[in-house]
PDB file of C-alpha atoms in Angstrom:
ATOM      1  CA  UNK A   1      11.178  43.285 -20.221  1.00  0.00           C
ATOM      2  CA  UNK A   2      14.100  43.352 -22.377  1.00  0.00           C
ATOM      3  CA  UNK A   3      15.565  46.294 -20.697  1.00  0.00           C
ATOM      4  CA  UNK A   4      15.125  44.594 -17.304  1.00  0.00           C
ATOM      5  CA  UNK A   5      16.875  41.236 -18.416  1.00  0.00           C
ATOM      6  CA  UNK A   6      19.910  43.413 -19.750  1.00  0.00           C
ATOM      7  CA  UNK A   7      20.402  45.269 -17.074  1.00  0.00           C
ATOM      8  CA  UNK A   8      20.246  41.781 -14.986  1.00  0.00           C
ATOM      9  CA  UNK A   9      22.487  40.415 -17.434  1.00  0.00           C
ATOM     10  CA  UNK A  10      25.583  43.327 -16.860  1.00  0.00           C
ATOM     11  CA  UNK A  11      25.171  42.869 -13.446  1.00  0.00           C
ATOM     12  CA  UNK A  12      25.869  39.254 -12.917  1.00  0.00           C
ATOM     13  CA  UNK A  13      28.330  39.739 -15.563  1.00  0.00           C
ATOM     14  CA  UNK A  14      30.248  42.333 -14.262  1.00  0.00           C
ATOM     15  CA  UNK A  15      29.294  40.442 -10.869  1.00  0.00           C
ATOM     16  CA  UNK A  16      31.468  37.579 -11.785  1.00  0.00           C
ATOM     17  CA  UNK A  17      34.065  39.792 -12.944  1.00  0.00           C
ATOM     18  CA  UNK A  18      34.616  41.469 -10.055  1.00  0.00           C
ATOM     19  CA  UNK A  19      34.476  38.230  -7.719  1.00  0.00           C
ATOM     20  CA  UNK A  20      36.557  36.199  -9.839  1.00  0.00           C
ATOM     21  CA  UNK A  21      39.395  38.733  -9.561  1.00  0.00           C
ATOM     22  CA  UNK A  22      39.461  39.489  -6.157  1.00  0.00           C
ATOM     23  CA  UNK A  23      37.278  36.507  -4.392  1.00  0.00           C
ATOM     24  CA  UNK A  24      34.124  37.802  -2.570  1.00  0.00           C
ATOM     25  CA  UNK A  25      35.380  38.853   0.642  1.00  0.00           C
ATOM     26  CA  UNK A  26      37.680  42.077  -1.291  1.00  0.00           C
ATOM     27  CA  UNK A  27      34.734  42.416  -4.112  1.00  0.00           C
ATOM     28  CA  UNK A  28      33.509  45.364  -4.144  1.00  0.00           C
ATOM     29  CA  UNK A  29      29.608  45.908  -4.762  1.00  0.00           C
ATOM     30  CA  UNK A  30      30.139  49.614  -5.341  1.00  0.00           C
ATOM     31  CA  UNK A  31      32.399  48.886  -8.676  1.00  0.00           C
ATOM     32  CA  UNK A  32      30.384  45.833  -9.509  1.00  0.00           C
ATOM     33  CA  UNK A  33      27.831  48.811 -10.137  1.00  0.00           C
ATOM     34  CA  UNK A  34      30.132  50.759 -11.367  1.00  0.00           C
ATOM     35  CA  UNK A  35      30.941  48.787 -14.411  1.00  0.00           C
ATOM     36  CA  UNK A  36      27.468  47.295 -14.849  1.00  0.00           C
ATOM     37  CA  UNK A  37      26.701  50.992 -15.742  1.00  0.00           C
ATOM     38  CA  UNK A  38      23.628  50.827 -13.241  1.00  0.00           C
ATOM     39  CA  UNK A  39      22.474  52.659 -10.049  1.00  0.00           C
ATOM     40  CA  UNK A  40      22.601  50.792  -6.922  1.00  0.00           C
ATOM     41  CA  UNK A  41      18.902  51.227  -6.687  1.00  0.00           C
ATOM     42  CA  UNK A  42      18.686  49.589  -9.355  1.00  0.00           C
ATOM     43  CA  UNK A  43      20.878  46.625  -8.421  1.00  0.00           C
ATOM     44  CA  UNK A  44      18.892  46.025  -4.926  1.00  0.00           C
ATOM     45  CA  UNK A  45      15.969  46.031  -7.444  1.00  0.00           C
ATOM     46  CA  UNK A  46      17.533  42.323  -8.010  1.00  0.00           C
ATOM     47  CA  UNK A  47      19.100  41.454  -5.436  1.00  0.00           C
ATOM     48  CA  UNK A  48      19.433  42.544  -1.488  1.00  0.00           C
ATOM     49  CA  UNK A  49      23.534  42.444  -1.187  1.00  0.00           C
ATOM     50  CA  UNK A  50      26.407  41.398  -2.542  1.00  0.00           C
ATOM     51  CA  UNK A  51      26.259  37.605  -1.438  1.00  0.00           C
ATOM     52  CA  UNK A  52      22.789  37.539  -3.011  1.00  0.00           C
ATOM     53  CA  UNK A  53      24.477  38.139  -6.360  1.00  0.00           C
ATOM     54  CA  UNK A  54      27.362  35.377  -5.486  1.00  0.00           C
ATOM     55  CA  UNK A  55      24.411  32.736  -4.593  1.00  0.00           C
ATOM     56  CA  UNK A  56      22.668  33.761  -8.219  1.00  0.00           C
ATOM     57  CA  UNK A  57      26.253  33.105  -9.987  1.00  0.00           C
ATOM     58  CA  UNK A  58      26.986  29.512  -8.368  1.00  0.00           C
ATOM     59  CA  UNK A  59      23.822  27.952  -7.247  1.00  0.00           C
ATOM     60  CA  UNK A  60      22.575  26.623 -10.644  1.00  0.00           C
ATOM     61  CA  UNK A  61      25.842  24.697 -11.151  1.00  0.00           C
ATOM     62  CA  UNK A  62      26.182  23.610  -7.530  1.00  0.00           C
ATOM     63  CA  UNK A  63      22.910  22.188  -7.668  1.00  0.00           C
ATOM     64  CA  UNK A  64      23.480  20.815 -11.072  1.00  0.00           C
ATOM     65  CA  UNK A  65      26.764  18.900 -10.213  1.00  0.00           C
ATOM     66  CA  UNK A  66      25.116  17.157  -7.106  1.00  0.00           C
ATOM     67  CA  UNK A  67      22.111  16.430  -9.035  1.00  0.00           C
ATOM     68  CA  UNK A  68      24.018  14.578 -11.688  1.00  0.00           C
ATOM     69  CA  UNK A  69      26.107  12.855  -9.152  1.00  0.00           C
ATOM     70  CA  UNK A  70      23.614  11.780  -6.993  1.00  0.00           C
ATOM     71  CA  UNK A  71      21.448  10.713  -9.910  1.00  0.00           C
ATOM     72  CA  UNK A  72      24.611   8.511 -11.321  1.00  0.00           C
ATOM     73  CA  UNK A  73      24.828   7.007  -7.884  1.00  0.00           C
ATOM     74  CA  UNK A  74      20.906   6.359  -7.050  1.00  0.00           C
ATOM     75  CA  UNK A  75      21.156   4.663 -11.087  1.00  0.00           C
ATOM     76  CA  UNK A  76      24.239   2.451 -10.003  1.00  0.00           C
ATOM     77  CA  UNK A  77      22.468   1.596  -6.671  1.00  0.00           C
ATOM     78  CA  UNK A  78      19.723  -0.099  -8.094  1.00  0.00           C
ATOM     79  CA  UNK A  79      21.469  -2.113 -10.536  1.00  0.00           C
ATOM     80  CA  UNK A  80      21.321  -5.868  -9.584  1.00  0.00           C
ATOM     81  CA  UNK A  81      23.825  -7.545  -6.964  1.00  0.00           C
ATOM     82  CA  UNK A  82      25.615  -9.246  -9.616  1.00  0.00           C
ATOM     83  CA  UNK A  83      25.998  -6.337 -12.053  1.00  0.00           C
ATOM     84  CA  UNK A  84      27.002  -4.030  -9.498  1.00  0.00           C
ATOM     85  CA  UNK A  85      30.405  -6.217  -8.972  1.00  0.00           C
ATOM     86  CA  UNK A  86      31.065  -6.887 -12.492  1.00  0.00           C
ATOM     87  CA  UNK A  87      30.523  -3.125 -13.463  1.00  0.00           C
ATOM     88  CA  UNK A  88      31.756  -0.769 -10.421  1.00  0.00           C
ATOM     89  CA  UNK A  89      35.034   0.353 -11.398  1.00  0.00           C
ATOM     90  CA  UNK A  90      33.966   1.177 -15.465  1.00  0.00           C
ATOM     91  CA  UNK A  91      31.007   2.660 -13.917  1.00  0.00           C
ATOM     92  CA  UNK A  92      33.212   4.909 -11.820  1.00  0.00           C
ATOM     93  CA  UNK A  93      35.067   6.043 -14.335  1.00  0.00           C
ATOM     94  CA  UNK A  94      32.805   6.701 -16.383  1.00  0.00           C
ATOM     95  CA  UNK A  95      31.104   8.669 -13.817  1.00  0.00           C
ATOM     96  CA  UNK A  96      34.415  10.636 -13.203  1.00  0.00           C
ATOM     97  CA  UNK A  97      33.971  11.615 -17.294  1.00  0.00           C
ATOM     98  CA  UNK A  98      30.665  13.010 -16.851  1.00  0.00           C
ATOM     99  CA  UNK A  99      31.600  15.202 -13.454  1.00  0.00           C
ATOM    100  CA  UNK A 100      34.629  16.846 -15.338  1.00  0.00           C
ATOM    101  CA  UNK A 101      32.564  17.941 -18.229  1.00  0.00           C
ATOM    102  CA  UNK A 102      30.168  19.232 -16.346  1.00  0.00           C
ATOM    103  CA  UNK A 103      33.091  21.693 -14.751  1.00  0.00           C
ATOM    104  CA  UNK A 104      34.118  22.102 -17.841  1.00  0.00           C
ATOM    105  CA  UNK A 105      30.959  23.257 -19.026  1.00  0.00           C
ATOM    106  CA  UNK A 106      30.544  25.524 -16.458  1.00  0.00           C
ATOM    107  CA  UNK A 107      34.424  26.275 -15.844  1.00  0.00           C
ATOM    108  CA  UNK A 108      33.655  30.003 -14.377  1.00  0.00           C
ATOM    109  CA  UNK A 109      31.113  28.960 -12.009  1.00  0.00           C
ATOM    110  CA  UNK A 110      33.120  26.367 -10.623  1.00  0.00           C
ATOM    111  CA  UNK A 111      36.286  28.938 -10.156  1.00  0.00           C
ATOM    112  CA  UNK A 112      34.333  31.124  -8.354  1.00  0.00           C
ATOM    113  CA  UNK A 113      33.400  28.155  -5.949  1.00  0.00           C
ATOM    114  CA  UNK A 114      36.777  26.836  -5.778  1.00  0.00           C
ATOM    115  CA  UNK A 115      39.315  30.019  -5.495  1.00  0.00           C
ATOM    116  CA  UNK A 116      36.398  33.080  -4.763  1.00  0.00           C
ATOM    117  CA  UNK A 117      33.877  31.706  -1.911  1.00  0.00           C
ATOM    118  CA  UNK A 118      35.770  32.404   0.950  1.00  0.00           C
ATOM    119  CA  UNK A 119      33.383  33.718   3.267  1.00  0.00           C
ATOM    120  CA  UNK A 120      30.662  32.222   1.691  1.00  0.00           C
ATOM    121  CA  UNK A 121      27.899  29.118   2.474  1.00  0.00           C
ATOM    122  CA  UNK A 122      29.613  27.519  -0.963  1.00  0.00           C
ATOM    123  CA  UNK A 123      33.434  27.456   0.724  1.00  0.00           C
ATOM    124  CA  UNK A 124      32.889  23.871   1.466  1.00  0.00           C
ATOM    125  CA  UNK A 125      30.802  22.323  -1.231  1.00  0.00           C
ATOM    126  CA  UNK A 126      33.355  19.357  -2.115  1.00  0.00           C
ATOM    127  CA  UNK A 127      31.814  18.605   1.625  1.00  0.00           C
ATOM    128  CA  UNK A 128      28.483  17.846   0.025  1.00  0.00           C
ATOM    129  CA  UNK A 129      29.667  15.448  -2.663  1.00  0.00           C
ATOM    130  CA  UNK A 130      31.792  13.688  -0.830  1.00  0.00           C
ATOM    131  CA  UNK A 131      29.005  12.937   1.808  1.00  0.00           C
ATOM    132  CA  UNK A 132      27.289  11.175  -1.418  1.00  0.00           C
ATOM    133  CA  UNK A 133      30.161   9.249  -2.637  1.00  0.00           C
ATOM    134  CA  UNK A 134      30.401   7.733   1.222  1.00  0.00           C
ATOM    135  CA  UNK A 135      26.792   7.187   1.289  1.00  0.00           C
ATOM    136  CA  UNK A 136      26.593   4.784  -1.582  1.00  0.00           C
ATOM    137  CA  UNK A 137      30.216   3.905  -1.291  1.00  0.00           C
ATOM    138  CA  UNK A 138      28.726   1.809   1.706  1.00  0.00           C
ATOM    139  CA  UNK A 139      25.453   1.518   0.242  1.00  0.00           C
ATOM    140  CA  UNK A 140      27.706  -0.999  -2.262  1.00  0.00           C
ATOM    141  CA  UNK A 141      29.781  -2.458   0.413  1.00  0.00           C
ATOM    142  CA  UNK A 142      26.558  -3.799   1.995  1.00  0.00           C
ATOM    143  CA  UNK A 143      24.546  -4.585  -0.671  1.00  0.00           C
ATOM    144  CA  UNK A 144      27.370  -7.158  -2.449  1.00  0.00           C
ATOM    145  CA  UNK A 145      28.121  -8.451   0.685  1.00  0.00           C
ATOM    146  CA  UNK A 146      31.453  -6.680   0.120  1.00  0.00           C
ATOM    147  CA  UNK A 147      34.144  -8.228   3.387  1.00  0.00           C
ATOM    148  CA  UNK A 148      36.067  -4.635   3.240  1.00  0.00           C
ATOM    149  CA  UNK A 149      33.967  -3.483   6.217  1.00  0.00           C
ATOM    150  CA  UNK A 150      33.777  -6.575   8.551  1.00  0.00           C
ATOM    151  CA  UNK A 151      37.732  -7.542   8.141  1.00  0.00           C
ATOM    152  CA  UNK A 152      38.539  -3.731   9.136  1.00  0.00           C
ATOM    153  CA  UNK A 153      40.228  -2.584   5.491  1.00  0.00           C
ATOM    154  CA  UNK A 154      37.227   0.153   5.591  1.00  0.00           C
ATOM    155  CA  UNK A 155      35.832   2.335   8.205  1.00  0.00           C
ATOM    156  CA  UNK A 156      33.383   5.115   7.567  1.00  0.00           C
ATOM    157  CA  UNK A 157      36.174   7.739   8.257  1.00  0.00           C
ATOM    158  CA  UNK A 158      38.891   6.081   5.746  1.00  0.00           C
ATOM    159  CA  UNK A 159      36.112   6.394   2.888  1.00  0.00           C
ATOM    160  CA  UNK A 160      35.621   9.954   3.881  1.00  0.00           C
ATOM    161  CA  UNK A 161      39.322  10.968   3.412  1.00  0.00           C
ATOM    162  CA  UNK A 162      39.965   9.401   0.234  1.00  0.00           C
ATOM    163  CA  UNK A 163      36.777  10.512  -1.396  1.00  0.00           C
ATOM    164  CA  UNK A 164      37.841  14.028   0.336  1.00  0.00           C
ATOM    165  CA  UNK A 165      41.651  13.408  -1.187  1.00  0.00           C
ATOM    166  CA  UNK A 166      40.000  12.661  -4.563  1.00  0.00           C
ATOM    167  CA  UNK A 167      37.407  15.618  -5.238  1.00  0.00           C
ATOM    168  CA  UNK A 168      40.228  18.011  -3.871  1.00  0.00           C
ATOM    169  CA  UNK A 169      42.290  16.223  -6.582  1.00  0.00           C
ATOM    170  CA  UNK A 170      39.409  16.464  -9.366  1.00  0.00           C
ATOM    171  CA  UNK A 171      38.757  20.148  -8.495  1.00  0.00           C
ATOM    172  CA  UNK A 172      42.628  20.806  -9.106  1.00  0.00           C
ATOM    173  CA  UNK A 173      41.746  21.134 -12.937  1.00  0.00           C
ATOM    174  CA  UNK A 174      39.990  24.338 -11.936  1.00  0.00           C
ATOM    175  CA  UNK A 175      42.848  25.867  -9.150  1.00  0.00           C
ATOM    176  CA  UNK A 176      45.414  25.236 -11.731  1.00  0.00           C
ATOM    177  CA  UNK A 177      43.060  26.530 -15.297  1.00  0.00           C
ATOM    178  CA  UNK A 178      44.056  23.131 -17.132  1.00  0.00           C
ATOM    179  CA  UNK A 179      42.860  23.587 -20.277  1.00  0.00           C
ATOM    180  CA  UNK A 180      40.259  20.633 -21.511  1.00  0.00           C
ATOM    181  CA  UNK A 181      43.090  18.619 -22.388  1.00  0.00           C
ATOM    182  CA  UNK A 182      45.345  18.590 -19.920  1.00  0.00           C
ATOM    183  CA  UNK A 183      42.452  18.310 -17.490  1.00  0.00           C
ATOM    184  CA  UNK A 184      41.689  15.117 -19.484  1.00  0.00           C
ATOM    185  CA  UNK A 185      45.675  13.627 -19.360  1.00  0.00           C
ATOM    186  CA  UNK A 186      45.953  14.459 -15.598  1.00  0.00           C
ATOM    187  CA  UNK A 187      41.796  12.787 -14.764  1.00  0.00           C
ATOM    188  CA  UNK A 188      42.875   9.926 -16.510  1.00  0.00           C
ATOM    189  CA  UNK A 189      46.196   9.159 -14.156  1.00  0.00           C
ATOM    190  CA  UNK A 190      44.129  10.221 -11.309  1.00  0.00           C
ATOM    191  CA  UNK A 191      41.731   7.704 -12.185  1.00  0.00           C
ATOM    192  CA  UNK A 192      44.153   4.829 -12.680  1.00  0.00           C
ATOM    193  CA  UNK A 193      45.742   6.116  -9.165  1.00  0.00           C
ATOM    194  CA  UNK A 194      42.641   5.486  -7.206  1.00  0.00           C
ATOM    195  CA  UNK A 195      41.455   2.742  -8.931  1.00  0.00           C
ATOM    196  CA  UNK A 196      44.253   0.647  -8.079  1.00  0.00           C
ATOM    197  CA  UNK A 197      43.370   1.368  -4.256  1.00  0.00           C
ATOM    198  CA  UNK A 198      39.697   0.938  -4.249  1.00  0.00           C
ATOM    199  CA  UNK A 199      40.224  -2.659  -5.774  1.00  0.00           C
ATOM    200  CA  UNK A 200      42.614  -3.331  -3.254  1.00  0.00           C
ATOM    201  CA  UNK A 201      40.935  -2.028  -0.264  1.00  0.00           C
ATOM    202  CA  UNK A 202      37.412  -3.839  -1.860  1.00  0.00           C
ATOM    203  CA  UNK A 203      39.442  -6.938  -2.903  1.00  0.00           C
ATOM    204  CA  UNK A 204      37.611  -6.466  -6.347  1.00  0.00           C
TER     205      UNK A 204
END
C-alpha cells in the first residue's frame, strides 16, 4: 500500500512539474514518467492519459473554491431583508479575504488553472464563479427591492462583465506570482475600486 501511494505521489508530483513549466498542451507524458522514475504501465495503472493526471491535480481545488463561494453566497442569501442592506459591502469583502487565501493555500493548483489549462475543460473556470456571483448578485437586487434593475443602471449582461473584469483581476495575484503580501496590498485597492462602483450602480 505504501509502495502504491509513493509511486502515486512522484507521479502527480513530477505531473505538476512538468505541466507547470510548459502548460499541458507541450507536457510531455513520456518525461512526466521519466522523472517519476516509473514505467508507463505503471502510470496507466492510475490514470488513462495525460489529462487524467491534469483533472487529479486541479479538481480538488476547483471544486473547493466554488464550494466555499457558493456556500458564502447561499449564507448571505438567507440573511434577513434588512441585514442584507446594512451588511453587503463588509460581507463582500470579507468574502474577497476568504477566496484569496484559499489561492493562496493552494497557489500551485491555481497556476496550473490559470497559466497551464489551455486545452483543457478547466481553461474557463473563472466562467463558473462568475455565473454564481450574477446569480445571487440578482438574487440581492430582488430580494431588497433593490431599484438598480427597474431604472436600467443594471442589466444581467453589465453584472456579468464586471464580475468577469473582477475575478480576471483577483486571479492576477497568481499570473503575476505576488507573493502573500503584495497579493494582499494590490486585493485591498481592488476592493476599494469596485466597491465604489457597486454602491453607485446599487445606490447603497
Amino acid at each position: 500500500m505504501g509502495k502504491n501511494t509513493n509511486t502515486l505521489q512522484r507521479i502527480m508530483e513530477e505531473g505538476k512539474k512538468e505541466f507547470l513549466e510548459k502548460g499541458f498542451k507541450d507536457a510531455s507524458l513520456r518525461n512526466i514518467v521519466k522523472q517519476a522514475g516509473v514505467t508507463t504501465g505503471a502510470f496507466y495503472g492510475y490514470f488513462p492519459d495525460k489529462k487524467a493526471l491534469f483533472e487529479a491535480l486541479v479538481l480538488p481545488a476547483v471544486d473547493g473554491l466554488k464550494n466555499m463561494f457558493l456556500g458564502v453566497q447561499q449564507r448571505f442569501d438567507q440573511l434577513p431583508e434588512a441585514e442584507k442592506k446594512d451588511t453587503v459591502m463588509e460581507y463582500s469583502k470579507d468574502e474577497i479575504n476568504h477566496f484569496t487565501a484559499y489561492i493562496y493555500d493552494h497557489f500551485d493548483e491555481f497556476k496550473l488553472l490559470i497559466s497551464c489549462a489551455e486545452g483543457t475543460a478547466f481553461s474557463d473556470f473563472i466562467h463558473d464563479i462568475v455565473e454564481i456571483e450574477v446569480e445571487y448578485t440578482l438574487r440581492f437586487i430582488e430580494s431588497t427591492g433593490n431599484d438598480a434593475m427597474a431604472c436600467d443602471r443594471v442589466t444581467p449582461e453589465l453584472l456579468h462583465i464586471i464580475s468577469s473584469a473582477f475575478f480576471a483581476a483577483v486571479f492576477e495575484v497568481v499570473i503575476h506570482n505576488m507573493s502573500r503580501e503584495e497579493a494582499d496590498k494590490y486585493i485591498g485597492s481592488l476592493k476599494l475600486f469596485f466597491a465604489a462602483g457597486w454602491q453607485k450602480i446599487l445606490n447603497l
